[in-house]
Amino acid sequence: MPQVIENYSFSFNGQVFGGAGSPYQILSVDGLEGLPGIRNQDDNRGYADGMFTGRDFLAGRYLTMSLNITASSTASAQANFNTLQRALLPQTSGTSPLYFLLSSGETEQVINARVRSLRSTVNPNYTYGLIIAQVDFFCADPRYYDSNEQTATLLFSVPSGRIYNRVYNLVYGGGSGTITTTITNTGWTDTYPTITINGPITNPEVGNATQGAQLLFNVVLSSADEFVIDLYNKLITLNGQPARNTLISGGSDWFSAQPGNNSFYFTGVGTLAGTTQAVVTWQSAYI
């Protein structure tokens, strides 16, 4: 998929718009910078003045983009608008990445969005090849992220020692221990990594020691198993199937990667050096 190639340009569903020389010039983008709406849990004080303050949560983010569409060297304004309309069709579920680069020196970023509206007015300017259109995006996750995905692997390493030229047909109980790594979120709001565990391991535990939170599991994983923990959606799958029943509720707390450095750890029993691992995948997040 084409991504952003110039300052002040966007890419969605394979279509790049904005940037010098583009037939799709961006006039304005409303709702991308600054806070999204807030969902609050405030309540009345009954027969008294004032309110009880509850918790505040971020709502979804709405973006409105205004575009000036003109002819190019190979297509008319109408043909270019038709191309844009094909790229901005609504979708029945899920979201698609909307990539953008706002200014020089900044990192390319992405927000997950779906199209909610595309409209234009047919007027004299339209008929002379100057088409003004507005597209509305809805972002259920109001955060935007660095487009580059980062990974860190917590691998139970092969122990050092002598190598013997012998083959043993023996089965050992497996090892145990704790592996740690630093997850750095260079953004200014929490991000929620995905953690993929490959066995063998019995009753794995993953956590963020910086936050003092962890997830405990009652499960036995082989080297062929893939155990995925989606911290944002609070989903757990084993080989692609739901496995939320493996979570031990007592002592488990969902966690994130807060801005700055976070000490993630991985532990369990019955591990195999060089095979048992947890791979953490994340993107720095902004709001």
mmCIF file of N, CA and C in Angstrom, residues 188-249:
data_model
loop_
_atom_site.group_PDB
_atom_site.id
_atom_site.type_symbol
_atom_site.label_atom_id
_atom_site.label_comp_id
_atom_site.label_asym_id
_atom_site.label_seq_id
_atom_site.Cartn_x
_atom_site.Cartn_y
_atom_site.Cartn_z
ATOM 1 N N TRP A 188 2.995 10.279 24.123
ATOM 2 C CA TRP A 188 2.588 10.914 25.379
ATOM 3 C C TRP A 188 1.286 10.348 25.938
ATOM 4 N N THR A 189 0.878 9.193 25.441
ATOM 5 C CA THR A 189 -0.250 8.499 26.056
ATOM 6 C C THR A 189 0.030 7.003 26.041
ATOM 7 N N ASP A 190 -0.699 6.253 26.854
ATOM 8 C CA ASP A 190 -0.460 4.811 26.952
ATOM 9 C C ASP A 190 -0.695 4.116 25.619
ATOM 10 N N THR A 191 0.145 3.129 25.333
ATOM 11 C CA THR A 191 -0.071 2.250 24.198
ATOM 12 C C THR A 191 -0.250 0.827 24.721
ATOM 13 N N TYR A 192 -0.914 -0.008 23.939
ATOM 14 C CA TYR A 192 -1.292 -1.341 24.400
ATOM 15 C C TYR A 192 -0.702 -2.392 23.464
ATOM 16 N N PRO A 193 0.430 -2.969 23.840
ATOM 17 C CA PRO A 193 1.086 -3.935 22.958
ATOM 18 C C PRO A 193 0.296 -5.234 22.797
ATOM 19 N N THR A 194 0.733 -6.017 21.820
ATOM 20 C CA THR A 194 0.293 -7.402 21.655
ATOM 21 C C THR A 194 1.462 -8.302 22.042
ATOM 22 N N ILE A 195 1.190 -9.324 22.835
ATOM 23 C CA ILE A 195 2.228 -10.246 23.299
ATOM 24 C C ILE A 195 1.916 -11.630 22.751
ATOM 25 N N THR A 196 2.874 -12.219 22.026
ATOM 26 C CA THR A 196 2.707 -13.549 21.451
ATOM 27 C C THR A 196 3.679 -14.508 22.128
ATOM 28 N N ILE A 197 3.137 -15.549 22.751
ATOM 29 C CA ILE A 197 3.950 -16.524 23.481
ATOM 30 C C ILE A 197 4.026 -17.818 22.689
ATOM 31 N N ASN A 198 5.240 -18.349 22.570
ATOM 32 C CA ASN A 198 5.465 -19.675 22.000
ATOM 33 C C ASN A 198 6.093 -20.561 23.071
ATOM 34 N N GLY A 199 5.530 -21.761 23.257
ATOM 35 C CA GLY A 199 6.009 -22.668 24.281
ATOM 36 C C GLY A 199 7.288 -23.395 23.858
ATOM 37 N N PRO A 200 7.652 -24.422 24.619
ATOM 38 C CA PRO A 200 6.866 -24.979 25.726
ATOM 39 C C PRO A 200 6.976 -24.137 26.994
ATOM 40 N N ILE A 201 5.860 -24.031 27.689
ATOM 41 C CA ILE A 201 5.817 -23.349 28.974
ATOM 42 C C ILE A 201 4.515 -23.722 29.667
ATOM 43 N N THR A 202 4.566 -23.805 30.989
ATOM 44 C CA THR A 202 3.389 -24.094 31.797
ATOM 45 C C THR A 202 3.085 -22.898 32.694
ATOM 46 N N ASN A 203 1.845 -22.489 32.697
ATOM 47 C CA ASN A 203 1.367 -21.370 33.524
ATOM 48 C C ASN A 203 2.219 -20.109 33.333
ATOM 49 N N PRO A 204 2.255 -19.566 32.113
ATOM 50 C CA PRO A 204 3.049 -18.354 31.872
ATOM 51 C C PRO A 204 2.476 -17.150 32.607
ATOM 52 N N GLU A 205 3.346 -16.193 32.809
ATOM 53 C CA GLU A 205 2.968 -14.908 33.419
ATOM 54 C C GLU A 205 3.698 -13.808 32.680
ATOM 55 N N VAL A 206 2.968 -12.765 32.301
ATOM 56 C CA VAL A 206 3.578 -11.588 31.691
ATOM 57 C C VAL A 206 3.125 -10.367 32.483
ATOM 58 N N GLY A 207 3.972 -9.355 32.527
ATOM 59 C CA GLY A 207 3.593 -8.173 33.286
ATOM 60 C C GLY A 207 4.437 -6.963 32.966
ATOM 61 N N ASN A 208 4.014 -5.831 33.498
ATOM 62 C CA ASN A 208 4.745 -4.576 33.420
ATOM 63 C C ASN A 208 5.126 -4.198 34.843
ATOM 64 N N ALA A 209 6.385 -4.449 35.204
ATOM 65 C CA ALA A 209 6.843 -4.172 36.558
ATOM 66 C C ALA A 209 6.794 -2.686 36.868
ATOM 67 N N THR A 210 6.896 -1.833 35.848
ATOM 68 C CA THR A 210 6.824 -0.391 36.060
ATOM 69 C C THR A 210 5.450 0.015 36.586
ATOM 70 N N GLN A 211 4.404 -0.640 36.089
ATOM 71 C CA GLN A 211 3.041 -0.367 36.550
ATOM 72 C C GLN A 211 2.638 -1.258 37.719
ATOM 73 N N GLY A 212 3.396 -2.311 37.980
ATOM 74 C CA GLY A 212 3.034 -3.242 39.038
ATOM 75 C C GLY A 212 1.799 -4.055 38.702
ATOM 76 N N ALA A 213 1.647 -4.424 37.428
ATOM 77 C CA ALA A 213 0.477 -5.194 36.984
ATOM 78 C C ALA A 213 0.944 -6.379 36.154
ATOM 79 N N GLN A 214 0.170 -7.457 36.178
ATOM 80 C CA GLN A 214 0.540 -8.668 35.481
ATOM 81 C C GLN A 214 -0.686 -9.493 35.118
ATOM 82 N N LEU A 215 -0.492 -10.427 34.184
ATOM 83 C CA LEU A 215 -1.531 -11.374 33.788
ATOM 84 C C LEU A 215 -1.011 -12.783 34.037
ATOM 85 N N LEU A 216 -1.806 -13.567 34.734
ATOM 86 C CA LEU A 216 -1.454 -14.940 35.090
ATOM 87 C C LEU A 216 -2.348 -15.895 34.302
ATOM 88 N N PHE A 217 -1.776 -17.005 33.848
ATOM 89 C CA PHE A 217 -2.532 -17.950 33.023
ATOM 90 C C PHE A 217 -2.373 -19.373 33.530
ATOM 91 N N ASN A 218 -3.449 -20.116 33.447
ATOM 92 C CA ASN A 218 -3.451 -21.541 33.760
ATOM 93 C C ASN A 218 -3.558 -22.300 32.444
ATOM 94 N N VAL A 219 -2.406 -22.585 31.836
ATOM 95 C CA VAL A 219 -2.389 -23.214 30.526
ATOM 96 C C VAL A 219 -1.029 -23.879 30.312
ATOM 97 N N VAL A 220 -1.030 -24.977 29.580
ATOM 98 C CA VAL A 220 0.202 -25.661 29.192
ATOM 99 C C VAL A 220 0.364 -25.494 27.687
ATOM 100 N N LEU A 221 1.470 -24.874 27.272
ATOM 101 C CA LEU A 221 1.723 -24.598 25.866
ATOM 102 C C LEU A 221 2.887 -25.444 25.366
ATOM 103 N N SER A 222 2.715 -26.007 24.183
ATOM 104 C CA SER A 222 3.796 -26.745 23.540
ATOM 105 C C SER A 222 4.553 -25.811 22.610
ATOM 106 N N SER A 223 5.628 -26.309 22.003
ATOM 107 C CA SER A 223 6.421 -25.485 21.083
ATOM 108 C C SER A 223 5.643 -25.149 19.817
ATOM 109 N N ALA A 224 4.574 -25.917 19.534
ATOM 110 C CA ALA A 224 3.767 -25.667 18.334
ATOM 111 C C ALA A 224 2.635 -24.674 18.591
ATOM 112 N N ASP A 225 2.424 -24.300 19.845
ATOM 113 C CA ASP A 225 1.306 -23.417 20.189
ATOM 114 C C ASP A 225 1.679 -21.948 20.016
ATOM 115 N N GLU A 226 0.664 -21.149 19.667
ATOM 116 C CA GLU A 226 0.807 -19.692 19.606
ATOM 117 C C GLU A 226 -0.269 -19.075 20.485
ATOM 118 N N PHE A 227 0.156 -18.434 21.542
ATOM 119 C CA PHE A 227 -0.732 -17.867 22.560
ATOM 120 C C PHE A 227 -0.620 -16.350 22.457
ATOM 121 N N VAL A 228 -1.714 -15.675 22.063
ATOM 122 C CA VAL A 228 -1.660 -14.240 21.771
ATOM 123 C C VAL A 228 -2.499 -13.459 22.786
ATOM 124 N N ILE A 229 -1.898 -12.416 23.345
ATOM 125 C CA ILE A 229 -2.558 -11.542 24.315
ATOM 126 C C ILE A 229 -2.650 -10.144 23.706
ATOM 127 N N ASP A 230 -3.860 -9.703 23.418
ATOM 128 C CA ASP A 230 -4.117 -8.381 22.862
ATOM 129 C C ASP A 230 -4.506 -7.463 24.024
ATOM 130 N N LEU A 231 -3.566 -6.627 24.474
ATOM 131 C CA LEU A 231 -3.797 -5.820 25.676
ATOM 132 C C LEU A 231 -4.822 -4.719 25.453
ATOM 133 N N TYR A 232 -4.963 -4.221 24.208
ATOM 134 C CA TYR A 232 -5.931 -3.145 23.963
ATOM 135 C C TYR A 232 -7.365 -3.676 23.992
ATOM 136 N N ASN A 233 -7.608 -4.747 23.259
ATOM 137 C CA ASN A 233 -8.956 -5.317 23.186
ATOM 138 C C ASN A 233 -9.248 -6.336 24.279
ATOM 139 N N LYS A 234 -8.234 -6.601 25.109
ATOM 140 C CA LYS A 234 -8.372 -7.583 26.196
ATOM 141 C C LYS A 234 -8.840 -8.942 25.642
ATOM 142 N N LEU A 235 -8.167 -9.361 24.578
ATOM 143 C CA LEU A 235 -8.466 -10.630 23.930
ATOM 144 C C LEU A 235 -7.319 -11.602 24.127
ATOM 145 N N ILE A 236 -7.656 -12.861 24.308
ATOM 146 C CA ILE A 236 -6.657 -13.923 24.467
ATOM 147 C C ILE A 236 -7.041 -15.046 23.512
ATOM 148 N N THR A 237 -6.088 -15.473 22.682
ATOM 149 C CA THR A 237 -6.357 -16.575 21.761
ATOM 150 C C THR A 237 -5.236 -17.606 21.850
ATOM 151 N N LEU A 238 -5.606 -18.851 21.620
ATOM 152 C CA LEU A 238 -4.663 -19.960 21.547
ATOM 153 C C LEU A 238 -4.842 -20.609 20.183
ATOM 154 N N ASN A 239 -3.814 -20.503 19.348
ATOM 155 C CA ASN A 239 -3.866 -21.021 17.975
ATOM 156 C C ASN A 239 -5.084 -20.494 17.223
ATOM 157 N N GLY A 240 -5.373 -19.206 17.448
ATOM 158 C CA GLY A 240 -6.456 -18.542 16.740
ATOM 159 C C GLY A 240 -7.836 -18.714 17.344
ATOM 160 N N GLN A 241 -7.950 -19.483 18.426
ATOM 161 C CA GLN A 241 -9.241 -19.719 19.062
ATOM 162 C C GLN A 241 -9.323 -18.975 20.394
ATOM 163 N N PRO A 242 -10.521 -18.504 20.785
ATOM 164 C CA PRO A 242 -10.659 -17.797 22.059
ATOM 165 C C PRO A 242 -10.150 -18.631 23.227
ATOM 166 N N ALA A 243 -9.396 -17.974 24.128
ATOM 167 C CA ALA A 243 -8.818 -18.686 25.274
ATOM 168 C C ALA A 243 -8.858 -17.818 26.520
ATOM 169 N N ARG A 244 -9.911 -16.995 26.640
ATOM 170 C CA ARG A 244 -10.028 -16.118 27.811
ATOM 171 C C ARG A 244 -10.158 -16.941 29.102
ATOM 172 N N ASN A 245 -10.637 -18.197 28.991
ATOM 173 C CA ASN A 245 -10.811 -19.048 30.171
ATOM 174 C C ASN A 245 -9.488 -19.441 30.813
ATOM 175 N N THR A 246 -8.362 -19.215 30.115
ATOM 176 C CA THR A 246 -7.063 -19.551 30.704
ATOM 177 C C THR A 246 -6.561 -18.469 31.671
ATOM 178 N N LEU A 247 -7.191 -17.295 31.653
ATOM 179 C CA LEU A 247 -6.762 -16.193 32.511
ATOM 180 C C LEU A 247 -7.167 -16.454 33.954
ATOM 181 N N ILE A 248 -6.223 -16.328 34.863
ATOM 182 C CA ILE A 248 -6.500 -16.453 36.295
ATOM 183 C C ILE A 248 -6.921 -15.086 36.800
ATOM 184 N N SER A 249 -8.181 -14.950 37.169
ATOM 185 C CA SER A 249 -8.712 -13.633 37.535
ATOM 186 C C SER A 249 -8.073 -13.097 38.814
#
